[in-house]
Short mmCIF file of C-alpha atoms in Angstrom, two decimals:
data_model
loop_
_atom_site.label_atom_id
_atom_site.label_comp_id
_atom_site.label_asym_id
_atom_site.label_seq_id
_atom_site.Cartn_x
_atom_site.Cartn_y
_atom_site.Cartn_z
CA MET A 775 -2.57 -8.04 -26.41
CA THR A 776 -4.11 -9.59 -29.54
CA GLN A 777 -4.06 -7.34 -32.60
CA LEU A 778 -7.32 -7.07 -34.56
CA LEU A 779 -5.93 -5.53 -37.73
CA PRO A 780 -4.32 -8.74 -39.09
CA LYS A 781 -7.62 -10.57 -38.61
CA TYR A 782 -9.56 -8.11 -40.77
CA ILE A 783 -6.87 -7.90 -43.43
CA GLN A 784 -7.02 -11.68 -43.69
CA ARG A 785 -10.83 -11.53 -44.04
CA ILE A 786 -10.51 -9.06 -46.91
CA GLN A 787 -7.85 -11.19 -48.62
CA GLU A 788 -9.93 -14.35 -48.30
CA ALA A 789 -13.04 -12.62 -49.67
CA ALA A 790 -11.09 -11.15 -52.58
CA GLN A 791 -9.16 -14.26 -53.72
CA SER A 792 -11.14 -14.61 -56.93
CA LEU A 793 -10.79 -10.95 -57.88
CA ASP A 794 -8.08 -8.98 -59.57
CA THR A 795 -6.75 -5.64 -58.32
CA LEU A 796 -9.30 -3.83 -56.20
CA VAL A 797 -10.59 -0.53 -54.97
CA PHE A 798 -12.20 -0.23 -51.53
CA ARG A 799 -14.87 1.79 -49.74
CA GLY A 800 -15.59 1.86 -45.99
CA GLN A 801 -19.03 2.70 -44.61
CA SER A 802 -19.66 3.07 -40.88
CA ASP A 803 -23.11 1.42 -40.96
CA ALA A 804 -23.32 -2.00 -42.60
CA SER A 805 -27.05 -1.55 -43.24
CA TRP A 806 -26.54 1.32 -45.65
CA PRO A 807 -26.77 0.36 -49.34
CA LEU A 808 -23.93 1.28 -51.64
CA ARG A 809 -25.43 4.38 -53.23
CA SER A 810 -24.03 7.75 -54.25
CA GLY A 811 -25.20 11.00 -52.69
CA ALA A 812 -27.09 11.90 -55.87
CA THR A 813 -28.90 8.54 -55.85
CA ARG A 814 -29.89 8.96 -52.20
CA ARG A 815 -31.13 12.47 -52.89
CA LEU A 816 -33.31 11.32 -55.77
CA ASN A 817 -34.58 8.35 -53.77
CA ALA A 818 -35.65 10.75 -51.02
CA ASN A 819 -37.75 12.58 -53.62
CA GLY A 820 -39.52 9.42 -54.78
CA VAL A 821 -37.29 8.52 -57.75
CA GLU A 822 -36.51 4.81 -57.38
CA ASN A 823 -33.37 3.16 -58.73
CA ASP A 824 -35.26 0.52 -60.67
CA GLY A 825 -37.90 2.92 -62.05
CA PRO A 826 -38.17 3.49 -65.79
CA ASP A 827 -37.36 7.20 -65.48
CA PHE A 828 -34.45 6.93 -63.08
CA LEU A 829 -31.70 7.31 -65.68
CA ASP A 830 -33.26 10.42 -67.23
CA GLU A 831 -33.83 11.96 -63.80
CA TYR A 832 -30.27 11.06 -62.80
CA VAL A 833 -28.69 12.73 -65.84
CA ASP A 834 -30.95 15.80 -65.60
CA TYR A 835 -30.08 16.16 -61.93
CA HIS A 836 -26.36 16.33 -62.72
CA ARG A 837 -26.77 18.73 -65.65
CA SER A 838 -28.81 21.07 -63.45
CA LEU A 839 -26.29 20.75 -60.61
CA LEU A 840 -23.38 21.63 -62.90
CA ASP A 841 -25.21 24.56 -64.52
CA ARG A 842 -26.06 26.07 -61.13
CA ALA A 843 -22.53 25.49 -59.81
CA ARG A 844 -20.95 27.31 -62.78
CA ARG A 845 -22.92 30.44 -61.84
CA VAL A 846 -21.21 30.65 -58.43
CA ILE A 847 -17.66 29.68 -59.43
CA PRO A 848 -15.31 32.65 -58.96
CA TYR A 849 -14.29 34.17 -62.31
CA GLY A 850 -10.63 33.25 -61.98
CA GLU A 851 -11.45 29.56 -61.43
CA LYS A 852 -13.92 29.07 -64.28
CA SER A 853 -11.32 27.75 -66.74
CA GLN A 854 -10.12 25.16 -64.18
CA SER A 855 -13.66 23.83 -63.76
CA SER A 856 -14.83 23.80 -67.37
CA ALA A 857 -14.69 20.01 -67.76
CA PRO A 858 -17.90 18.45 -66.35
CA LEU A 859 -16.13 15.66 -64.51
CA GLN A 860 -13.54 17.99 -62.97
CA LEU A 861 -16.27 20.30 -61.71
CA LEU A 862 -18.25 17.33 -60.41
CA GLY A 863 -15.19 16.18 -58.46
CA LYS A 864 -14.79 19.65 -56.95
CA LEU A 865 -18.45 19.69 -55.89
CA GLN A 866 -18.06 16.24 -54.31
CA HIS A 867 -15.02 17.49 -52.43
CA PHE A 868 -17.00 20.37 -50.93
CA GLY A 869 -19.92 18.15 -49.87
CA ALA A 870 -22.43 18.31 -52.71
CA ALA A 871 -24.45 15.18 -53.54
CA THR A 872 -23.07 13.82 -56.82
CA GLY A 873 -22.99 10.48 -58.63
CA LEU A 874 -19.36 9.96 -57.59
CA LEU A 875 -18.69 7.36 -54.92
CA ASP A 876 -15.49 7.78 -52.91
CA PHE A 877 -13.28 4.68 -53.04
CA THR A 878 -9.59 4.21 -52.26
CA HIS A 879 -6.71 2.08 -53.45
CA ASN A 880 -5.72 1.56 -49.79
CA PRO A 881 -7.78 -0.99 -47.80
CA LEU A 882 -6.53 0.51 -44.51
CA VAL A 883 -8.09 3.85 -45.41
CA ALA A 884 -11.37 2.10 -46.18
CA LEU A 885 -11.13 0.26 -42.86
CA TRP A 886 -10.62 3.59 -41.05
CA PHE A 887 -13.85 4.96 -42.53
CA ALA A 888 -15.70 1.74 -41.70
CA CYS A 889 -14.66 2.10 -38.04
CA ASP A 890 -16.46 5.41 -37.62
CA GLU A 891 -19.64 5.44 -35.47
CA PRO A 892 -19.09 2.71 -32.84
CA ARG A 893 -22.79 1.90 -32.31
CA HIS A 894 -23.19 -0.03 -35.58
CA ASP A 895 -21.35 -2.70 -37.50
CA GLY A 896 -19.41 -1.24 -40.40
CA LYS A 897 -18.68 -2.64 -43.84
CA ILE A 898 -15.85 -2.53 -46.37
CA PHE A 899 -16.94 -2.85 -50.00
CA PHE A 900 -14.45 -3.79 -52.67
CA LEU A 901 -14.74 -3.81 -56.40
CA SER A 902 -12.52 -5.20 -59.12
CA LYS A 903 -11.06 -2.42 -61.23
CA GLU A 904 -10.55 -4.65 -64.26
CA LEU A 905 -12.64 -5.30 -67.34
CA PRO A 906 -15.26 -6.34 -68.30
CA HIS A 907 -17.34 -4.57 -65.62
CA THR A 908 -14.99 -1.70 -64.78
CA SER A 909 -12.69 0.58 -66.69
CA TYR A 910 -10.82 3.84 -66.13
CA VAL A 911 -12.15 7.05 -67.65
CA ALA A 912 -10.11 7.87 -70.71
CA PRO A 913 -8.58 11.39 -70.64
CA ALA A 914 -10.58 12.44 -73.68
CA PHE A 915 -13.76 11.18 -72.05
CA GLU A 916 -13.30 13.60 -69.11
CA GLU A 917 -14.22 16.48 -71.43
CA GLY A 918 -17.32 14.72 -72.76
CA ASP A 919 -21.00 15.21 -72.07
CA ILE A 920 -21.96 14.32 -68.50
CA GLY A 921 -24.83 12.18 -69.80
CA SER A 922 -22.38 9.94 -71.67
CA ILE A 923 -20.24 9.57 -68.55
CA LEU A 924 -23.17 8.63 -66.30
CA SER A 925 -24.96 6.27 -68.67
CA THR A 926 -24.16 3.19 -70.75
CA ALA A 927 -27.13 3.96 -73.03
CA LYS A 928 -24.87 5.16 -75.83
CA ASP A 929 -22.41 2.33 -75.25
CA PRO A 930 -24.38 -0.73 -74.09
CA THR A 931 -21.37 -3.02 -74.43
CA GLY A 932 -19.11 -0.74 -72.38
CA PRO A 933 -18.22 -1.14 -68.69
CA GLY A 934 -20.95 -0.69 -66.11
CA TYR A 935 -18.62 1.30 -63.85
CA LEU A 936 -15.99 3.91 -64.50
CA LEU A 937 -13.02 4.62 -62.28
CA TRP A 938 -11.80 8.17 -62.25
CA GLU A 939 -8.78 9.54 -60.42
CA PRO A 940 -9.05 13.29 -59.93
CA THR A 941 -6.11 15.49 -60.79
CA VAL A 942 -3.81 15.99 -57.83
CA GLU A 943 -3.96 19.77 -57.65
CA GLY A 944 -5.76 22.62 -55.96
CA ASP A 945 -7.59 22.50 -52.65
CA ALA A 946 -8.08 18.74 -52.64
CA ALA A 947 -4.54 17.69 -53.54
CA LEU A 948 -3.40 16.66 -50.06
CA ARG A 949 -6.66 14.85 -49.35
CA ILE A 950 -6.44 12.92 -52.62
CA LEU A 951 -2.93 11.79 -51.75
CA GLY A 952 -3.74 11.02 -48.13
CA GLN A 953 -6.78 8.94 -49.03
CA ARG A 954 -5.35 7.34 -52.22
CA SER A 955 -8.61 8.52 -53.74
CA VAL A 956 -10.42 7.09 -56.70
CA PHE A 957 -14.05 7.73 -57.68
CA VAL A 958 -16.39 4.99 -58.85
CA ILE A 959 -19.12 6.11 -61.23
CA GLY A 960 -22.13 3.82 -61.45
CA ARG A 961 -23.82 4.10 -64.83
CA PRO A 962 -26.18 4.95 -63.22
CA ALA A 963 -26.15 2.65 -60.15
CA ILE A 964 -23.91 -0.08 -58.73
CA ASP A 965 -25.17 -3.62 -59.02
CA PRO A 966 -24.69 -5.33 -55.62
CA ARG A 967 -23.84 -8.59 -57.44
CA HIS A 968 -20.60 -6.99 -58.62
CA VAL A 969 -19.50 -5.86 -55.16
CA HIS A 970 -17.99 -7.89 -52.36
CA ALA A 971 -17.97 -6.83 -48.72
CA VAL A 972 -16.59 -7.62 -45.27
CA VAL A 973 -18.44 -6.64 -42.10
CA ILE A 974 -16.57 -4.81 -39.31
CA ASP A 975 -17.91 -5.69 -35.86
CA ALA A 976 -19.00 -2.64 -33.87
CA ALA A 977 -17.22 -3.93 -30.77
CA ASP A 978 -13.89 -3.96 -32.64
CA LYS A 979 -14.05 -0.44 -34.06
CA GLU A 980 -12.40 1.53 -31.28
CA LYS A 981 -9.45 -0.84 -30.99
CA LEU A 982 -9.03 -1.02 -34.77
CA ARG A 983 -8.94 2.78 -34.98
CA GLY A 984 -6.16 2.77 -32.40
CA GLU A 985 -4.14 0.20 -34.34
CA LEU A 986 -4.64 2.14 -37.58
CA GLU A 987 -3.42 5.36 -35.95
CA GLN A 988 -0.21 3.55 -35.03
CA LEU A 989 0.27 3.08 -38.79
CA ASP A 990 -0.41 6.80 -39.40
CA VAL A 991 -3.88 6.16 -40.79
CA SER A 992 -5.80 8.82 -38.88
CA GLU A 993 -8.07 11.81 -39.28
CA PRO A 994 -5.25 14.35 -39.74
CA THR A 995 -3.60 12.24 -42.45
CA ILE A 996 -6.83 11.39 -44.27
CA TYR A 997 -8.31 14.91 -44.31
CA ARG A 998 -5.17 16.76 -45.38
CA ASP A 999 -6.73 19.96 -46.62
CA LEU A 1000 -8.32 23.10 -45.25
CA VAL A 1001 -11.86 21.74 -45.64
CA GLY A 1002 -10.97 18.61 -43.69
CA PHE A 1003 -9.11 20.60 -41.06
CA CYS A 1004 -12.10 22.90 -40.52
CA GLY A 1005 -14.37 19.86 -40.27
CA MET A 1006 -12.19 18.42 -37.52
CA GLU A 1007 -12.26 21.78 -35.74
CA ARG A 1008 -16.03 22.39 -35.88
CA ALA A 1009 -17.87 23.52 -32.75
CA ASP A 1010 -19.20 20.06 -31.85
CA ALA A 1011 -15.94 18.21 -32.49
CA GLN A 1012 -13.94 16.80 -29.60
CA TYR A 1013 -11.25 19.24 -28.56
CA VAL A 1014 -7.79 17.73 -28.25
CA PRO A 1015 -5.74 20.39 -26.49
CA PRO A 1016 -1.99 20.86 -26.97
CA THR A 1017 0.30 18.66 -24.92
CA THR A 1018 3.01 21.15 -24.01
CA ALA A 1019 4.07 21.82 -20.43
CA ALA A 1020 2.48 25.27 -20.58
CA ALA A 1021 -0.81 23.80 -21.83
CA TYR A 1022 -0.88 21.24 -19.02
CA LEU A 1023 -0.17 24.02 -16.53
CA ARG A 1024 -3.13 26.05 -17.82
CA ARG A 1025 -5.32 22.94 -17.72
CA GLY A 1026 -4.32 22.26 -14.13
CA ASN A 1027 -5.13 25.84 -13.10
CA SER A 1028 -8.50 25.68 -14.82
CA ALA A 1029 -9.39 22.34 -13.20
CA PHE A 1030 -8.38 23.69 -9.78
CA ARG A 1031 -10.65 26.71 -10.20
CA ARG A 1032 -13.53 24.36 -11.09
CA GLY A 1033 -12.87 22.26 -8.01
CA GLU A 1034 -11.77 19.24 -10.08
CA TYR A 1035 -8.75 18.54 -7.92
CA ALA A 1036 -7.90 15.04 -9.21
CA GLU A 1037 -7.88 16.41 -12.77
CA ALA A 1038 -5.72 19.33 -11.65
CA ILE A 1039 -3.21 16.98 -9.99
CA ASP A 1040 -2.94 14.90 -13.18
CA ALA A 1041 -2.42 18.01 -15.32
CA TYR A 1042 0.28 19.40 -13.02
CA SER A 1043 1.97 15.98 -13.00
CA ASN A 1044 2.02 15.94 -16.82
CA CYS A 1045 3.48 19.45 -16.78
CA LEU A 1046 6.24 18.33 -14.43
CA GLY A 1047 6.88 15.26 -16.59
CA LEU A 1048 7.54 17.48 -19.61
CA ALA A 1049 9.27 20.45 -17.97
CA GLY A 1050 11.08 18.70 -15.11
CA ASP A 1051 11.02 19.83 -11.49
CA HIS A 1052 9.65 23.32 -11.28
CA ALA A 1053 9.07 24.97 -7.91
CA GLU A 1054 5.88 26.82 -8.78
CA THR A 1055 4.27 23.76 -10.40
CA HIS A 1056 5.08 21.66 -7.34
CA PHE A 1057 3.51 24.41 -5.24
CA LEU A 1058 0.34 24.37 -7.35
CA ARG A 1059 0.12 20.59 -7.28
CA GLY A 1060 0.60 20.73 -3.52
CA ASN A 1061 -2.36 23.12 -3.30
CA ALA A 1062 -4.52 20.73 -5.36
CA LYS A 1063 -3.54 17.81 -3.13
CA ALA A 1064 -4.32 19.94 -0.06
CA ALA A 1065 -7.78 20.73 -1.45
CA ALA A 1066 -8.27 16.99 -2.04
CA LYS A 1067 -7.28 16.41 1.64
CA ARG A 1068 -4.13 14.54 0.63
CA TYR A 1069 -2.16 16.42 3.28
CA ARG A 1070 0.93 14.22 3.44
CA ASP A 1071 1.29 14.23 -0.37
CA ALA A 1072 0.88 18.01 -0.39
CA ILE A 1073 3.75 18.35 2.10
CA ASP A 1074 5.95 16.29 -0.24
CA ASP A 1075 5.30 18.78 -3.06
CA TYR A 1076 5.94 21.78 -0.84
CA ASP A 1077 9.21 20.14 0.30
CA VAL A 1078 10.37 19.83 -3.32
CA ALA A 1079 9.37 23.43 -4.05
CA LEU A 1080 11.44 24.64 -1.12
CA GLN A 1081 14.50 22.83 -2.53
CA SER A 1082 14.52 25.19 -5.50
CA PRO A 1083 17.93 26.84 -6.05
CA GLN A 1084 16.36 30.26 -5.55
CA PHE A 1085 15.69 29.34 -1.89
CA LYS A 1086 19.10 27.83 -0.99
CA LYS A 1087 19.96 30.61 1.41
CA GLY A 1088 16.79 30.10 3.39
CA LYS A 1089 15.05 33.13 1.92
CA GLY A 1090 13.91 33.86 -1.52
CA SER A 1091 11.27 35.18 -3.83
CA SER A 1092 9.82 34.48 -7.20
CA THR A 1093 10.36 36.76 -10.16
CA ARG A 1094 6.66 36.54 -10.92
CA TYR A 1095 5.32 36.16 -7.38
CA PRO A 1096 7.20 37.95 -4.54
CA TRP A 1097 5.07 36.11 -1.98
CA PHE A 1098 6.08 32.69 -3.25
CA TYR A 1099 8.59 31.63 -0.56
CA TYR A 1100 6.50 32.43 2.48
CA ALA A 1101 3.39 31.04 0.74
CA ILE A 1102 5.03 27.60 0.50
CA LEU A 1103 6.01 27.70 4.17
CA PHE A 1104 2.56 28.87 5.21
CA ASN A 1105 0.73 26.20 3.21
CA ARG A 1106 3.04 23.47 4.44
CA GLY A 1107 2.35 24.64 7.98
CA ASN A 1108 -1.36 24.25 7.32
CA MET A 1109 -0.86 20.68 6.15
CA GLN A 1110 1.14 19.82 9.25
CA ALA A 1111 -1.54 21.35 11.44
CA CYS A 1112 -4.17 19.23 9.66
CA LEU A 1113 -2.10 16.16 10.51
CA GLY A 1114 -1.79 17.24 14.17
CA ASP A 1115 1.93 18.01 13.86
CA TYR A 1116 1.66 21.35 15.63
CA GLU A 1117 5.35 21.66 16.46
CA ASN A 1118 6.43 21.63 12.80
CA ALA A 1119 3.41 23.73 11.88
CA MET A 1120 4.47 26.42 14.37
CA GLU A 1121 7.99 26.41 12.96
CA ASP A 1122 6.74 26.89 9.39
CA TYR A 1123 4.34 29.65 10.44
CA GLN A 1124 7.18 31.43 12.25
CA ARG A 1125 9.50 31.15 9.23
CA ALA A 1126 6.72 32.48 7.01
CA SER A 1127 6.15 35.42 9.39
CA ASP A 1128 9.87 36.22 9.36
CA VAL A 1129 9.94 36.85 5.59
CA ALA A 1130 6.34 37.93 4.88
CA PRO A 1131 5.32 41.60 4.83
CA PRO A 1132 3.73 42.92 8.05
CA GLY A 1133 0.29 42.92 6.47
CA PHE A 1134 0.35 39.14 6.09
CA THR A 1135 -1.18 38.24 9.45
CA ALA A 1136 -2.41 34.77 8.51
CA SER A 1137 0.82 33.05 9.58
CA ARG A 1138 0.68 34.73 13.00
CA PHE A 1139 -2.99 33.83 13.44
CA ASN A 1140 -2.49 30.20 12.43
CA ARG A 1141 0.57 29.94 14.68
CA GLY A 1142 -1.58 31.18 17.54
CA ASN A 1143 -4.06 28.40 16.74
CA ALA A 1144 -1.29 25.79 16.75
CA LEU A 1145 -0.14 27.03 20.14
CA PHE A 1146 -3.72 26.95 21.36
CA MET A 1147 -4.11 23.34 20.22
CA ARG A 1148 -0.90 22.58 22.11
CA GLN A 1149 -2.60 24.35 25.07
CA GLN A 1150 0.16 26.95 25.31
CA PHE A 1151 -2.44 29.65 25.83
CA ASP A 1152 -0.13 32.46 26.94
CA LYS A 1153 1.97 32.17 23.74
CA ALA A 1154 -1.21 31.90 21.67
CA VAL A 1155 -2.39 35.23 23.15
CA SER A 1156 0.88 36.85 22.03
CA CYS A 1157 0.30 35.65 18.43
CA TYR A 1158 -3.26 36.96 18.39
CA ASP A 1159 -1.96 40.30 19.70
CA GLU A 1160 0.46 40.46 16.75
CA VAL A 1161 -2.51 40.02 14.44
CA LEU A 1162 -4.55 42.67 16.25
CA ALA A 1163 -1.65 45.14 16.04
CA VAL A 1164 -2.23 45.16 12.26
CA ALA A 1165 -5.92 44.19 11.98
CA THR A 1166 -7.43 45.86 15.05
CA GLU A 1167 -10.96 44.61 14.39
CA SER A 1168 -10.19 41.00 13.51
CA VAL A 1169 -13.16 39.15 15.04
CA SER A 1170 -11.48 35.75 14.72
CA ALA A 1171 -8.31 36.93 16.50
CA LEU A 1172 -10.34 38.65 19.26
CA HIS A 1173 -12.52 35.60 19.79
CA ASN A 1174 -9.61 33.15 19.92
CA LYS A 1175 -7.66 35.49 22.22
CA ALA A 1176 -10.68 35.76 24.54
CA LEU A 1177 -10.94 32.01 24.84
CA ALA A 1178 -7.18 31.66 25.48
CA LEU A 1179 -7.39 34.35 28.21
CA THR A 1180 -10.35 32.56 29.76
CA LEU A 1181 -8.36 29.34 29.95
CA LEU A 1182 -5.59 31.31 31.67
CA GLY A 1183 -8.11 32.49 34.25
CA LYS A 1184 -7.93 36.11 33.03
CA PHE A 1185 -11.67 36.65 32.88
CA GLU A 1186 -11.72 40.45 32.83
CA ASP A 1187 -9.27 40.62 29.93
CA ALA A 1188 -11.34 38.01 28.09
CA GLU A 1189 -14.53 40.06 28.55
CA THR A 1190 -12.67 43.11 27.20
CA CYS A 1191 -12.05 41.15 23.98
CA TYR A 1192 -15.76 40.35 23.68
CA THR A 1193 -16.53 44.05 24.21
CA ARG A 1194 -14.25 44.90 21.26
CA ILE A 1195 -16.00 42.27 19.14
CA ARG A 1196 -19.37 43.88 19.98
CA ARG A 1197 -18.15 47.12 18.36
CA VAL A 1198 -17.80 45.28 15.06
CA MET A 1199 -20.68 42.81 15.13
CA GLU A 1200 -23.48 41.59 17.30
CA LEU A 1201 -22.46 38.74 19.56
CA LYS A 1202 -24.31 35.46 19.30
CA PRO A 1203 -26.73 34.80 22.16
CA ASN A 1204 -25.12 33.42 25.31
CA THR A 1205 -21.58 34.10 24.04
CA LEU A 1206 -20.64 35.65 27.41
CA ALA A 1207 -22.66 33.25 29.54
CA PRO A 1208 -19.93 30.55 29.91
CA LEU A 1209 -17.32 33.19 30.74
CA ARG A 1210 -19.49 34.76 33.42
CA GLU A 1211 -20.49 31.37 34.77
CA LEU A 1212 -16.84 30.37 35.16
CA ALA A 1213 -15.92 33.74 36.69
CA GLY A 1214 -18.81 33.37 39.13
CA ILE A 1215 -17.69 29.92 40.20
CA LEU A 1216 -14.23 31.26 41.06
CA ALA A 1217 -15.35 34.64 42.41
CA GLY A 1218 -13.53 35.76 45.52
CA LEU A 1219 -10.62 33.37 45.02
CA THR A 1220 -7.11 34.58 44.48
CA ASP A 1221 -6.26 34.19 40.82
CA ASP A 1222 -2.55 33.71 41.40
CA ARG A 1223 -3.28 30.53 43.31
CA LEU A 1224 -5.42 29.14 40.48
CA ALA A 1225 -3.90 26.02 39.02
CA ILE A 1226 -4.67 25.18 35.40
CA GLU A 1227 -4.07 21.70 34.09
CA THR A 1228 -4.67 20.47 30.57
CA THR A 1229 -5.75 16.98 29.70
CA PRO A 1230 -3.92 15.08 26.95
CA LEU A 1231 -7.06 14.52 24.88
CA GLY A 1232 -8.89 17.32 23.11
CA ASN A 1233 -9.34 20.81 24.50
CA SER A 1234 -10.28 19.92 28.04
CA VAL A 1235 -8.98 22.09 30.87
CA LYS A 1236 -9.06 21.49 34.63
CA MET A 1237 -8.93 24.48 36.96
CA THR A 1238 -8.30 23.95 40.67
CA HIS A 1239 -7.83 26.23 43.69
CA PRO A 1240 -6.99 25.27 47.27
CA ASN A 1241 -9.79 27.48 48.61
CA TYR A 1242 -12.49 26.30 46.24
CA GLU A 1243 -15.04 24.32 48.22
CA GLY A 1244 -17.70 23.65 45.62
CA GLY A 1245 -18.34 20.37 43.88
CA ARG A 1246 -17.00 19.54 40.46
CA ARG A 1247 -18.44 21.92 37.84
CA ALA A 1248 -18.18 21.80 34.06
CA VAL A 1249 -18.50 24.77 31.70
CA VAL A 1250 -18.57 24.45 27.91
CA PHE A 1251 -17.14 27.16 25.64
CA ARG A 1252 -17.44 27.56 21.92
CA GLY A 1253 -14.24 26.50 20.12
CA ILE A 1254 -11.77 28.73 18.30
CA TYR A 1255 -11.99 29.98 14.74
CA GLY A 1256 -10.03 27.67 12.42
CA ASN A 1257 -6.90 28.38 10.40
CA VAL A 1258 -6.76 30.73 7.46
CA GLY A 1259 -6.75 28.69 4.25
CA ASN A 1260 -3.85 28.15 1.87
CA VAL A 1261 -2.34 30.89 -0.23
CA GLY A 1262 -3.24 30.41 -3.89
CA GLY A 1263 -1.12 30.40 -7.00
CA GLY A 1264 -1.18 33.98 -8.17
CA ARG A 1265 -3.85 36.60 -8.66
CA HIS A 1266 -6.22 34.33 -10.57
CA GLN A 1267 -5.59 31.07 -8.75
CA PRO A 1268 -7.54 30.60 -5.52
CA GLY A 1269 -6.04 29.16 -2.37
CA GLY A 1270 -7.73 27.17 0.35
CA GLU A 1271 -11.12 27.76 1.90
CA GLY A 1272 -9.89 27.74 5.49
CA PHE A 1273 -9.73 24.93 8.00
CA GLU A 1274 -11.95 23.89 10.85
CA GLY A 1275 -11.31 25.17 14.34
CA SER A 1276 -11.89 23.29 17.60
CA GLN A 1277 -15.41 22.06 18.23
CA GLY A 1278 -15.50 23.38 21.79
CA VAL A 1279 -13.57 23.59 25.04
CA LEU A 1280 -14.72 21.84 28.22
CA VAL A 1281 -13.52 23.46 31.45
CA TYR A 1282 -13.71 21.52 34.72
CA VAL A 1283 -13.53 23.36 38.05
CA GLU A 1284 -12.89 21.23 41.11
CA PRO A 1285 -11.14 21.47 44.51
CA LYS A 1286 -7.44 20.91 44.57
#
């Protein structure tokens, strides 16, 4: 990929061929004039640069600013800020509008500033730091009157600009070093004829910033002080979270709770990349993939989790989560059921039931559903009975058991289930109508001679009896309640929302 940085360095070199050693300033908007904060503040109040009173207003502004600042300087710092220029530099550092313009000896630092704000072209200004136009502030001059520093009136043959390098000490020391700082003092303003510039295309800014960061020219290295740090950490600043495995794990959990499953999967993957295979993280990523309906991928994660050394003997637990082993088996069973692999689903549900506490009835219920979908209705009834032995008023288990009993031709037992449901909740209209219709069709026939055949597609059942003389009849029943959803990842991490049951069961009755 083509690098942009060499192109802009060459532009600066070509524009600066006729100049001696330089100082540089980057501005994010090329349309902004090269003016100090104090100049902009006066301009906003109607004092124009080329007006006859500008210089007097400019000097008075700084004298007033310094006088007011000295009243708020803590007592212990007053001696450090006695020199006007030193105090002015401190005020500039903390954000006050002064006549100091921030420049740098490092063109890459200037380029970094020029690449801020991607909507506009930026600009790098550069100024010769040699005589006759420019000179460094002499040490003795730092202690002088601020009016003499800001104006050439007392020295009309002197340089139009002063360069001043602040002392590398105190709060601003790290920032001064990081930015290779130097202040330019216009006396009072900077003549654009003395300044050269290179425009930075807005479209190139983002890529240039990336290339500069590779050279360690970045926000953390440029603002190396507490003021800069706090500016980067303000309320409206972009938050760049830590990149540890634990941080990615927290991010994945948070994204899962928000329902942002793709984001959760990415975060868990980053966690695994840093921490290596970890059973509980694979389990959580499997849950996120399950929620995103990536069932096969979820099974892969559950498989890896089950290979954890703590489960080598076929049973196990987690130090943090005692339910962990059977939760993996249960969730994997759900995924297999979603894929129509009921045989493996039943095996996982059974293994989960073997190690789970008696109160965990979900594996028994879901196994009953898998058996039902395999049209092994008698075994399904046994599973629902196991659930009802613990949760006697489970409406979903009673309903599914009633339908399984109906499809076994045990109509009285099925109606008993509906009677138990009625004790808990009101039945939906016509819930019993299909059952009674089917019982009426077969009334008077010997149940033990009833033949029940299942069709290979869907939940269709054919009932025949040698003594049945009626024509072919069809009765539609409401389908079963779906599976209980996945177990989540701890107290604060939700699981699944449950899975769909069958849409309905069509029962045909016809002569044998």
